Short mmCIF file of C-alpha atoms and ligand atoms in Angstrom, two decimals:
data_model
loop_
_atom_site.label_atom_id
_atom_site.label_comp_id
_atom_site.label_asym_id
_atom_site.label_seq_id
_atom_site.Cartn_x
_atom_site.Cartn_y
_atom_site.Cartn_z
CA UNK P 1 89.64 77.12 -151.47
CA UNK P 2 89.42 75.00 -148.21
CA UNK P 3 91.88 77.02 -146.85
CA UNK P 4 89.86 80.13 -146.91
CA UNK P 5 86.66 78.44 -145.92
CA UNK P 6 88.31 77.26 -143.17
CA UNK P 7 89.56 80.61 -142.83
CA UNK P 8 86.43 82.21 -142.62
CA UNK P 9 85.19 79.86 -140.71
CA UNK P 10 87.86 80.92 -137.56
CA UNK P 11 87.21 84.74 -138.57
CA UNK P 12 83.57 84.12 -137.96
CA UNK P 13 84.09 82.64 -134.79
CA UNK P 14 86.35 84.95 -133.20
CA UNK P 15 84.34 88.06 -134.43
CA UNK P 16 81.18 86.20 -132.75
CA UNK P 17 83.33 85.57 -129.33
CA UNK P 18 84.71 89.23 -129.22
CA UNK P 19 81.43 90.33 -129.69
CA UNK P 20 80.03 88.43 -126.94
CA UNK P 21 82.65 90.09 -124.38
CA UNK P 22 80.56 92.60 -122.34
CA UNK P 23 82.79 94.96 -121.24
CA UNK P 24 84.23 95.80 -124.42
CA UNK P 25 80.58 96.33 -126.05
CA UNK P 26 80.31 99.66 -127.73
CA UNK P 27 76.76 100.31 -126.85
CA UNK P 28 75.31 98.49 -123.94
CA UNK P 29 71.65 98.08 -123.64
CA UNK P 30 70.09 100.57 -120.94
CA UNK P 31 66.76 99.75 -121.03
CA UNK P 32 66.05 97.78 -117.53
CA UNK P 33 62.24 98.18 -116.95
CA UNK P 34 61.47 100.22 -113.79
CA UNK P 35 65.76 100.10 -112.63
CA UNK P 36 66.69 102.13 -115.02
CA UNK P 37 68.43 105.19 -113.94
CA UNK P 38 67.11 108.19 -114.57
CA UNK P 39 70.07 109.34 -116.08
CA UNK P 40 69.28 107.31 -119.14
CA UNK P 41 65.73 108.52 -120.00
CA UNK P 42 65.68 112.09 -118.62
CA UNK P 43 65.88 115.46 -120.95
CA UNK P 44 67.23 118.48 -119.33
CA UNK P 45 64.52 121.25 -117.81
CA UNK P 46 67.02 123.85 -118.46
CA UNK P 47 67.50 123.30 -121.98
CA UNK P 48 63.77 122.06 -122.85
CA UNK P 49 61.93 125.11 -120.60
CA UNK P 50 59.42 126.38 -123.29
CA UNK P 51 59.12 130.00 -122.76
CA UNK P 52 55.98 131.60 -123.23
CA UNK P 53 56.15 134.91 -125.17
CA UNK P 54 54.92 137.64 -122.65
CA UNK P 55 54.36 134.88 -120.10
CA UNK P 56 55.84 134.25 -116.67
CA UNK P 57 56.04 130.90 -114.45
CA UNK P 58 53.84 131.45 -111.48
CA UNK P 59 53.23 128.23 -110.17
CA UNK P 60 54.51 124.10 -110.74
CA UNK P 61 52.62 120.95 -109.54
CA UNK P 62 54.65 118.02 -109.88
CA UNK P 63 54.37 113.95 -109.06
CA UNK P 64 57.53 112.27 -109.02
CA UNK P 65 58.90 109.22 -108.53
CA UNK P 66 61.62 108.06 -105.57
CA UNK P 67 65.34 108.01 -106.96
CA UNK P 68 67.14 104.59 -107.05
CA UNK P 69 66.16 101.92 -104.10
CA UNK P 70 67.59 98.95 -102.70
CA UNK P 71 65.54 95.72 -103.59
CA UNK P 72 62.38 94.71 -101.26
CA UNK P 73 62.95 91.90 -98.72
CA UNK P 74 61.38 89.42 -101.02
CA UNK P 75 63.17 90.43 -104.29
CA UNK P 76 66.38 91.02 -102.54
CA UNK P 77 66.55 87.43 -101.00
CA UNK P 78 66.25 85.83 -104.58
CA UNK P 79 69.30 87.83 -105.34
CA UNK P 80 71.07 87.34 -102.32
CA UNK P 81 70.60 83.45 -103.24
CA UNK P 82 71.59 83.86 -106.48
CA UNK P 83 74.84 85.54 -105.57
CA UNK P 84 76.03 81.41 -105.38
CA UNK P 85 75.91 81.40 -108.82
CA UNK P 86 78.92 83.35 -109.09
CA UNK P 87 81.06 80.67 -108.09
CA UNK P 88 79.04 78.06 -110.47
CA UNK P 89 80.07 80.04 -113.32
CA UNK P 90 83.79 81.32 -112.42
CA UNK P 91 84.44 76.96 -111.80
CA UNK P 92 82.27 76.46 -115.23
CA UNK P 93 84.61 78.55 -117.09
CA UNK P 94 87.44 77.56 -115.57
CA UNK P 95 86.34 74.07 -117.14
CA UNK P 96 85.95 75.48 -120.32
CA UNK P 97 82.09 75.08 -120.14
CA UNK P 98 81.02 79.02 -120.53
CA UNK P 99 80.88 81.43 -122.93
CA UNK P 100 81.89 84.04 -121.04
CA UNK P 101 85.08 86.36 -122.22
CA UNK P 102 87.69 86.02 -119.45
CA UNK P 103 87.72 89.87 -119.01
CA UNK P 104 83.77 89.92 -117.68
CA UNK P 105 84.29 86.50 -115.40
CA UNK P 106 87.54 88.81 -113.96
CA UNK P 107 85.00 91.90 -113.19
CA UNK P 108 82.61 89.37 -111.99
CA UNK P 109 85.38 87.60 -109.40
CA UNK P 110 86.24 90.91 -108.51
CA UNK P 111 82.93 92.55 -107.88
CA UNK P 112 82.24 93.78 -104.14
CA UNK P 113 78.83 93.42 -102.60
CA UNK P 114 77.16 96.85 -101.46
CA UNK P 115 76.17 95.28 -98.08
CA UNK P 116 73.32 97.96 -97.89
CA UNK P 117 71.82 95.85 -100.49
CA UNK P 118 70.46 93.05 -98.70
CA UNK P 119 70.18 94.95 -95.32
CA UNK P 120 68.36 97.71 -95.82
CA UNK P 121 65.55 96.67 -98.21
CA UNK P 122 63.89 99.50 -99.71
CA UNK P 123 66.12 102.36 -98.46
CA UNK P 124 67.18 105.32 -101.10
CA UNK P 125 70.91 104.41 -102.31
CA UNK P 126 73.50 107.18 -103.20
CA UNK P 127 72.46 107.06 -106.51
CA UNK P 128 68.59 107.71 -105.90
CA UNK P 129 69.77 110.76 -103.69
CA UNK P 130 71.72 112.00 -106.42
CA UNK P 131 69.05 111.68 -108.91
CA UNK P 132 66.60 113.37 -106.71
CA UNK P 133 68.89 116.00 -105.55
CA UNK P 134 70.04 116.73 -109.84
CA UNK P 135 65.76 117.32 -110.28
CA UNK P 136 65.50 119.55 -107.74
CA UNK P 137 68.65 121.48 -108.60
CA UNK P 138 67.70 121.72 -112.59
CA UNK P 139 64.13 123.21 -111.77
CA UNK P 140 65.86 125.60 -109.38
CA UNK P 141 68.03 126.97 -112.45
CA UNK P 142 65.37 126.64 -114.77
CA UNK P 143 62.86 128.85 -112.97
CA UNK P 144 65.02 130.93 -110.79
CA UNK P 145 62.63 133.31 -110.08
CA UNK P 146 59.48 131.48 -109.28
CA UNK P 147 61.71 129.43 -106.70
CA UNK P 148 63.95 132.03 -105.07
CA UNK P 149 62.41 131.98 -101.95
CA UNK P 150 59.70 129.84 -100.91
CA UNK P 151 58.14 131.41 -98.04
CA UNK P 152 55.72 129.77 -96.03
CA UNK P 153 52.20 128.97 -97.59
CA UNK P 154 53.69 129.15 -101.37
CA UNK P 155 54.70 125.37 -101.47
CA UNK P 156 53.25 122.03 -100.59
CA UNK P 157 55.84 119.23 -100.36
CA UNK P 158 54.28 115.42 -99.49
CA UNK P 159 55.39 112.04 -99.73
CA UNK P 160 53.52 109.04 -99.99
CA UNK P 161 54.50 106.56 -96.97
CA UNK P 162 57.54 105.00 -97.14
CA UNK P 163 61.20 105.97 -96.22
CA UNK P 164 62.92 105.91 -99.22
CA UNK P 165 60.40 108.15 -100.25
CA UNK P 166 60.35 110.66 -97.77
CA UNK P 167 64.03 110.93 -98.13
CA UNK P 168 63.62 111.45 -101.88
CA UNK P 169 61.24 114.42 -101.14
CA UNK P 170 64.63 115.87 -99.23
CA UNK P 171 66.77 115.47 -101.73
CA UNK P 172 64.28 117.34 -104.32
CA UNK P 173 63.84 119.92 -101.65
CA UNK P 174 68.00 120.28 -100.74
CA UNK P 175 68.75 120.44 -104.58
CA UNK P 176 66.40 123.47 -104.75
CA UNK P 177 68.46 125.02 -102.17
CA UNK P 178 65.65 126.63 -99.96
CA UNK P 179 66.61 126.69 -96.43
CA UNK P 180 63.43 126.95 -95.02
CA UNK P 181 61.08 124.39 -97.08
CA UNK P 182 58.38 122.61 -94.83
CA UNK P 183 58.26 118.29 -96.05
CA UNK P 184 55.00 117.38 -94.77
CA UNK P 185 54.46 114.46 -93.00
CA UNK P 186 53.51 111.12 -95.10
CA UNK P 187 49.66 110.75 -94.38
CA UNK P 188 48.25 107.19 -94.02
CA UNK P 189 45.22 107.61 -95.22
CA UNK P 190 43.99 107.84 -98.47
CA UNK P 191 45.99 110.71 -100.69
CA UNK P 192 46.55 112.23 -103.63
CA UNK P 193 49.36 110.82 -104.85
CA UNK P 194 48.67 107.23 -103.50
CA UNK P 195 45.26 106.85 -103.18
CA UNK P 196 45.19 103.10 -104.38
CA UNK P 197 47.54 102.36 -101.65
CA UNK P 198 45.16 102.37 -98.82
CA UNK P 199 41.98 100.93 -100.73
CA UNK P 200 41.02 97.60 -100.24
CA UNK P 201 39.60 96.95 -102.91
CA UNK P 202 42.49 97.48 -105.12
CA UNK P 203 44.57 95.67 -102.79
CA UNK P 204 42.51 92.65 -102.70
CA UNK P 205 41.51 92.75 -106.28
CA UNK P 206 44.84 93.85 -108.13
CA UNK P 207 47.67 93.20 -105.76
CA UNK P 208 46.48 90.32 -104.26
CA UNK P 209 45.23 88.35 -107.37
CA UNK P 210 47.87 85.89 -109.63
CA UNK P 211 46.02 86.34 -112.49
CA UNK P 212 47.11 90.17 -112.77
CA UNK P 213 50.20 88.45 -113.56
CA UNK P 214 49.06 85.90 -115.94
CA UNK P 215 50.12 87.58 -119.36
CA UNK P 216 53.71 87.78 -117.79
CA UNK P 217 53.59 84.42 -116.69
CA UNK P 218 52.26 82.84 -119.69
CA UNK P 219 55.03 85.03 -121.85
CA UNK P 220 57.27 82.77 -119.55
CA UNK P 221 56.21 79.77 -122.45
CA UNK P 222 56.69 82.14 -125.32
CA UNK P 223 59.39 80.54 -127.65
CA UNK P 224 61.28 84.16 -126.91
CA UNK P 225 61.77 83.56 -123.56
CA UNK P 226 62.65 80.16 -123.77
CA UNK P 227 65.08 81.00 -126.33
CA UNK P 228 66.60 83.69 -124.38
CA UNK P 229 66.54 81.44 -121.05
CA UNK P 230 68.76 78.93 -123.00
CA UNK P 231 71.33 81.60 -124.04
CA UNK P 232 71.63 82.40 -120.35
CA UNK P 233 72.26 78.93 -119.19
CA UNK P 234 74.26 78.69 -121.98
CA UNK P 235 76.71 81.53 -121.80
CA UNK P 236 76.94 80.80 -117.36
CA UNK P 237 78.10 77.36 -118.07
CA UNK P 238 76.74 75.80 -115.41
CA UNK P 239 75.32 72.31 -115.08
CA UNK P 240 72.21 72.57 -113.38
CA UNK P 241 69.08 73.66 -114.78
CA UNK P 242 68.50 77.64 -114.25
CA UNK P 243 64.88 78.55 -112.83
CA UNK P 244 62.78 81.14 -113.67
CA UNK P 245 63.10 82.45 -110.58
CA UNK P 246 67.20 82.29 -111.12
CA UNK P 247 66.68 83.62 -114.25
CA UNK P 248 64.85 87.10 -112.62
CA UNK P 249 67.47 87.45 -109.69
CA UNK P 250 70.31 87.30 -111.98
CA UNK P 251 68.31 89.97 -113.71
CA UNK P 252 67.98 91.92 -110.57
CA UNK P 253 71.64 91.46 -109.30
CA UNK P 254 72.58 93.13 -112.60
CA UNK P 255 69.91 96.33 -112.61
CA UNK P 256 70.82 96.82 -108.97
CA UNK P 257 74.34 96.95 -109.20
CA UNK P 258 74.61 98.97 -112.43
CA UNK P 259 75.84 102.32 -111.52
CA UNK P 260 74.32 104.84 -113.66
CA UNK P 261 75.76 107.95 -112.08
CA UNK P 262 78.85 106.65 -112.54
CA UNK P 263 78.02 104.99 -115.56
CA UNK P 264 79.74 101.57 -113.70
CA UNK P 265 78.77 98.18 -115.62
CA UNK P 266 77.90 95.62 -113.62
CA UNK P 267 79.70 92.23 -114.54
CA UNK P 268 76.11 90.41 -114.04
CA UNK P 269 74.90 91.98 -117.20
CA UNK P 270 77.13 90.28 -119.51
CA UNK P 271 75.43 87.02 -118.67
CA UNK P 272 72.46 88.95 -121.09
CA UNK P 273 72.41 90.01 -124.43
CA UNK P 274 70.40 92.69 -125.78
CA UNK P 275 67.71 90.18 -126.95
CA UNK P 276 67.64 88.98 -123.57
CA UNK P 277 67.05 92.38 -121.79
CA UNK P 278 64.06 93.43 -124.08
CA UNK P 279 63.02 89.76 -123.49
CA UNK P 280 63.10 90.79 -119.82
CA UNK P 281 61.85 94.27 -119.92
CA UNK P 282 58.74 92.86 -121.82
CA UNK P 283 58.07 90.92 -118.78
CA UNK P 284 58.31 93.85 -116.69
CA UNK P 285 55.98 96.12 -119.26
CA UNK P 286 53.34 93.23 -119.10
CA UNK P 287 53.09 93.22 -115.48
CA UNK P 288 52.82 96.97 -115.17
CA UNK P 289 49.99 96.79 -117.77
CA UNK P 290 48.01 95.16 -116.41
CA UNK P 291 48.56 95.96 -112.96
CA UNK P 292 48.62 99.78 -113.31
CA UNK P 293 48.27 100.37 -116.81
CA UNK P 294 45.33 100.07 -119.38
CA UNK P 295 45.11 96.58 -118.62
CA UNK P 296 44.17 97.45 -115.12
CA UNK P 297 40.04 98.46 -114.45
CA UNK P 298 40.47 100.80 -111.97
CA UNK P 299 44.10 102.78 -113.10
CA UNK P 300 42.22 105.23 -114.70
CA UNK P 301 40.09 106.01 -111.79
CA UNK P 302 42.90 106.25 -109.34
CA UNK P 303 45.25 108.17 -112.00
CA UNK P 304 42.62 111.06 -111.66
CA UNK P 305 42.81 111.77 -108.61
CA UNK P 306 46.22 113.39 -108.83
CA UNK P 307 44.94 115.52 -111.70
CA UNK P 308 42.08 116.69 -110.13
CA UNK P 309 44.20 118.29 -107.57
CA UNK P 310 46.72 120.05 -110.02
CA UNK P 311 43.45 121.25 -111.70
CA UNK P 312 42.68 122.49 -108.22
CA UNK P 313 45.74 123.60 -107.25
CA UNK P 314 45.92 125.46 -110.81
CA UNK P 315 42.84 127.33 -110.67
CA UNK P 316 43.39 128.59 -106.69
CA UNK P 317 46.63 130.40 -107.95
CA UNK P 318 44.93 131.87 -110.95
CA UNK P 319 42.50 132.85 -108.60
CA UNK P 320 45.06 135.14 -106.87
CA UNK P 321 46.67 132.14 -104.83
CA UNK P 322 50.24 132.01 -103.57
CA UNK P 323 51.38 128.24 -104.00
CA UNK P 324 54.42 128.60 -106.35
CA UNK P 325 55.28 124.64 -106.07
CA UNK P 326 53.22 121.35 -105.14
CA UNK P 327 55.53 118.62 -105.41
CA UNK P 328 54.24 115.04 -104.59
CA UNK P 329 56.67 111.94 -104.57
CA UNK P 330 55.28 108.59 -104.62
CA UNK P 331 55.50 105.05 -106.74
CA UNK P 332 55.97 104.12 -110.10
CA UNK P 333 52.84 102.88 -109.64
CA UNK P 334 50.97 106.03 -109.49
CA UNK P 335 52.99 107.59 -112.23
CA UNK P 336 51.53 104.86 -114.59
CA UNK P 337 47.64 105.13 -113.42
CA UNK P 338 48.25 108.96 -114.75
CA UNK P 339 49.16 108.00 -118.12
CA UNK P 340 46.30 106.25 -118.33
CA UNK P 341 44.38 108.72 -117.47
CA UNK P 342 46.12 111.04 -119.86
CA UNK P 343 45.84 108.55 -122.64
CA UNK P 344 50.08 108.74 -122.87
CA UNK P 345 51.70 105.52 -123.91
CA UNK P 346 48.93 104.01 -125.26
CA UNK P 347 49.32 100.95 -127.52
CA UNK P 348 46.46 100.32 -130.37
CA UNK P 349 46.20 96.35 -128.99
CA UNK P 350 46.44 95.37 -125.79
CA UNK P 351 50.15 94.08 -124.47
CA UNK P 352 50.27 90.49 -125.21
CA UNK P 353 52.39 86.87 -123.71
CA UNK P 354 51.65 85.72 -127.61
CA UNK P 355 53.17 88.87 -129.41
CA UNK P 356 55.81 91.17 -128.36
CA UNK P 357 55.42 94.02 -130.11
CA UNK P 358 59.02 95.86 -130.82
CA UNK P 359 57.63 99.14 -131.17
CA UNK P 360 54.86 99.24 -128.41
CA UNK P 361 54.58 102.49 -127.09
CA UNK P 362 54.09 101.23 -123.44
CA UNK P 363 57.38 100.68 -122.05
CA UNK P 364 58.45 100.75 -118.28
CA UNK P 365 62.00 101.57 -118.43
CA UNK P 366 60.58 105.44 -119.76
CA UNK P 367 57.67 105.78 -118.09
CA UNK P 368 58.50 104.33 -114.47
CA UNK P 369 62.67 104.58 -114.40
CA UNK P 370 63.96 105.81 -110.89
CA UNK P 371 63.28 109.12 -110.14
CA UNK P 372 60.50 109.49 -113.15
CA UNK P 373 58.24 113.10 -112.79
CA UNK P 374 55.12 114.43 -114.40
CA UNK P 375 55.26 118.34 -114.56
CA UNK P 376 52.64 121.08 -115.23
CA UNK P 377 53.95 124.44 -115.29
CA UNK P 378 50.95 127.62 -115.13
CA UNK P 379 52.11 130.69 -116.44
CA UNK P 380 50.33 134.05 -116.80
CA UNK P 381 50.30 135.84 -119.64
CA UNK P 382 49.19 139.68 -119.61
CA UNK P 383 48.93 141.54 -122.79
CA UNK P 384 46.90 144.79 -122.69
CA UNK P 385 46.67 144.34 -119.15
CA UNK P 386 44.56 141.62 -119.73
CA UNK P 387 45.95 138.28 -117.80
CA UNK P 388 45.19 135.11 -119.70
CA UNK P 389 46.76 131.90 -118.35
CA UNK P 390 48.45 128.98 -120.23
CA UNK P 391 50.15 125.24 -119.04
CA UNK P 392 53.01 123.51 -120.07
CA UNK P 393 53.46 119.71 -119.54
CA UNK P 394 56.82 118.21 -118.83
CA UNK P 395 58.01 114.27 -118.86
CA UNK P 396 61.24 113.65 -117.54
CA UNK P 397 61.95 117.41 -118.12
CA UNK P 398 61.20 117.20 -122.02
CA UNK P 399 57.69 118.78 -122.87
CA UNK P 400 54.63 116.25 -123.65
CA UNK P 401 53.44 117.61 -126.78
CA UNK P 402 50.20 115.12 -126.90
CA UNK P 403 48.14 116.89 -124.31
CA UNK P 404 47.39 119.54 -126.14
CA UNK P 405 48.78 121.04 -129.41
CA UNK P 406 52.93 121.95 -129.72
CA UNK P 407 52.51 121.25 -125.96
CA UNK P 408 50.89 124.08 -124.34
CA UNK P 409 47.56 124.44 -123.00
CA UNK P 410 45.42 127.52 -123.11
CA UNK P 411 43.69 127.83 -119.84
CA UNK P 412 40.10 126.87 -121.58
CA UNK P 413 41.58 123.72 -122.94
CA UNK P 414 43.05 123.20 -119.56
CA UNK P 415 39.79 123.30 -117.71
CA UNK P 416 38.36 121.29 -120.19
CA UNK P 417 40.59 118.70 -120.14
CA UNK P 418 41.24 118.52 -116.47
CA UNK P 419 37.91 120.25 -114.78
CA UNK P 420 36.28 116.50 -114.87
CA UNK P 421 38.58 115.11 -113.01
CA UNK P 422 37.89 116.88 -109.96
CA UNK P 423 34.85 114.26 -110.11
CA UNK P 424 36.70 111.26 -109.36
CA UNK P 425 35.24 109.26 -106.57
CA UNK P 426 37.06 105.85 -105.38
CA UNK P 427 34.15 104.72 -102.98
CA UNK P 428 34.60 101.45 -104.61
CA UNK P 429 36.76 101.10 -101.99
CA UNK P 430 35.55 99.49 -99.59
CA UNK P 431 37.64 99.31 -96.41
CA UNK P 432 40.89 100.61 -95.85
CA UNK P 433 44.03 98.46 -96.16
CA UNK P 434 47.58 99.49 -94.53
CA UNK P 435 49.86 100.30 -97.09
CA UNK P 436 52.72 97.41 -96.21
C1 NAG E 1 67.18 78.73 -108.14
O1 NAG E 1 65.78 78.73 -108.01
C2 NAG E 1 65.24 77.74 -107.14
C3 NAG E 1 63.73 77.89 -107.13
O2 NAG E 1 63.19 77.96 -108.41
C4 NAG E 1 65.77 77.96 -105.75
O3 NAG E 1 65.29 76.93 -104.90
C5 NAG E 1 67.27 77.96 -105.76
O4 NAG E 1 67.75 78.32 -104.47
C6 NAG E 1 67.80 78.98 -106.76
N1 NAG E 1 69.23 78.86 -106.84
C7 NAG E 1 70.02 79.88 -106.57
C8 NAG E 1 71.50 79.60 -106.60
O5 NAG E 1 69.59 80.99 -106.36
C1 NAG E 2 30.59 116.55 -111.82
O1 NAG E 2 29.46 115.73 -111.83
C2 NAG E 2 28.25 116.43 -111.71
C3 NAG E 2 27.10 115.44 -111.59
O2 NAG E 2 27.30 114.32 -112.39
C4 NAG E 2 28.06 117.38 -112.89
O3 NAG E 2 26.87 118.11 -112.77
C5 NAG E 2 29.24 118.32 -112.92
O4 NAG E 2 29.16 119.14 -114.06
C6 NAG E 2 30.55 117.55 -112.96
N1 NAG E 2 31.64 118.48 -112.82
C7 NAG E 2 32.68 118.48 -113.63
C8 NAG E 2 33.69 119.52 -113.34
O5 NAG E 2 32.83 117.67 -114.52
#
């Protein structure tokens, strides 16, 4: 009897410390907030194009998000601090102190520092080239004839400001192989796909006030954080007390360095469980709430400016117009005002630090992953010679089917829905701020 308790007792505990080894995981948790690849959340255009029955494509408006970036200054200096910690927990193990399987503290002795990581804050990696080069490439083979050639006048291509996103806008534009496709120049003034950017009123009220971050903060004394803070200091080993501030660049040196185009672990994961990466991604979804989400006064307003100008850009082409693609590229940030103006992702109760709710429907790593796009698609139907026009809304190339019914939008319903927008005013303003 004691012999098979006993028994147990060691199959127990070398069941729990195989399945503590990272690397050997079945199924590894992808879900990291606004790093996730777009790999991991996108559908396919090709395969999810809904075809309209005596319909053609005649014109796309689209707002995307830049591919894959290296971390800001700020962010990336945590990390590049943290990067000690490497040796803390290699000497902890070697004392017998962590938890770690000696298979992930190998990978994690033998990772190699991308240099560009640290010294080019900001700029597009391979990766977010490669994402943004796959988009344009999949809406080149999924509406081959709308975008065989795009002469001059019958596109508008804009960035907001920022390098990483210009160069995202070239990717898009190489991937839909036109030679001769005009990027325009980044404006700094207000615009339509970053119009809270420049006001200084959002700048002073949202980004420049702590308690836009207080829900995330306060979450940061939620027994689920705590709990999942002590795992981490447990499983490293090491024997001084980890910060919260360790505790997010260890969580940044692993969503940088995971490779999702090569699908490449990175070793500084397996200091997580899953637990501990939805612990973290809640963080993440809290401070996107409420500081571009419906937790956020003004979201709404800016979100519609964006959609006034597909309604506008729309309703020109019906009108016998020649613009066959608008394609905007711009921040996360942006990307989540729209939802909120669209109503998408919207949770019954606000997000709270006292209750994480599992199966919230506001969640970062879908709605603001790298490389993240919101596409309408305006086709024109003629039957009897009579022309009627319906849209199609896309999410990370799978169709949004809440906007209106099975997903497609008669061009009444359209109007309705998006004709309002056109009154968005964000005089609120103030002054103009520069955008970094
Ligand atoms: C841990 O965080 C503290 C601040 O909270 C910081 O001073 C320290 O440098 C960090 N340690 C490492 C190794 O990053
Ligand atoms: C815009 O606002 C004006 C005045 O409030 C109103 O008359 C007009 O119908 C509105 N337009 C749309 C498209 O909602």
């Amino acid at each position: 009897m004691k012999i098979i308790a006993i028994l147990s007792i060691v199959l127990t505990v070398i069941k729990l410390s195989i399945s503590n080894c990272y690397w050997s995981e079945n199924c590894h948790y992808k879900y990291i907030s606004s790093k996730t690849p777009y790999q991991f959340v996108r559908g396919d255009i090709r395969d999810s194009i809904v075809k309209l029955k005596g319909c053609e494509p005649i014109s796309i408006w689209g707002l995307f998000r830049h591919g894959k970036r290296y971390p800001s200054k700020s962010y990336g200096g945590k990390m590049e601090d943290a990067l000690a910690i490497r040796d803390y927990i290699i000497s902890s193990y070697e004392k017998g102190r962590s938890s770690l399987c000696a298979q992930d503290i190998e990978n994690l002795k033998n990772w190699v520092i991308d240099k560009k990581m640290f010294s080019e804050p900001r700029s597009l990696t391979t990766e977010g080239y490669e994402e943004m080069l796959g988009i344009g490439k999949r809406f080149k083979q999924a509406f081959p004839a709308l975008l065989e050639s795009l002469e001059k006048g019958s596109n508008t291509i804009r960035p907001a400001f920022g390098i990483w996103i210009e160069n995202s806008a070239k990717a898009f534009v190489k991937g839909l192989g036109s030679n001769n496709v005009h990027i325009e120049k980044a404006l700094s003034d207000s615009d339509v796909m970053a119009p809270y950017l420049t006001c200084g009123k959002y700048q002073m009220d949202v980004l420049h006030n702590q308690n836009v971050f207080s829900e995330a903060e306060k979450y940061k004394f939620n027994p689920d954080y705590l709990a999942a803070k002590d795992r981490i200091q447990r499983r490293s080993g090491i024997d001084y007390i980890l910060t919260d501030t360790n505790v997010t660049a260890l969580y940044d040196l692993c969503r940088h360095t995971w490779s999702g185009s090569e699908n490449k672990l990175s070793p500084w994961c397996a200091l997580f469980t899953k637990d501990d990466l939805q612990i973290l991604e809640y963080i993440e979804d809290l401070k996107a709430y409420y500081k571009s989400g419906y937790g956020a006064p003004k979201s709404e307003v800016f979100g519609n400016i964006p959609l006034g100008d597909l309604f506008n850009n729309f309703r020109r082409t019906k009108d016998g117009g020649k613009k066959k693609i608008t394609a905007y590229f711009t921040h996360a940030t942006m990307l989540e005002m729209v939802y909120t103006s669209l109503g998408l992702f919207k949770d019954s109760k606000p997000l709270s630090s006292a209750n994480r709710e599992r199966e919230r429907k506001w969640r970062s790593s879908f709605m603001a992953a790298f490389g993240v796009n919101f596409v309408a698609v305006l086709n024109r139907c003629v039957d009897n010679e009579v022309s009627d026009y319906a849209v199609v809304f896309y999410l990370n190339e799978e169709p949004i089917r809440s906007i209106c019914a099975d997903g497609i939008c008669t061009w009444k319903e359209f109007e309705d829905k998006f004709s309002p927008f056109l009154n968005t005013t964000i005089d609120f303003c103030e002054f103009r701020s520069e955008p970094y």
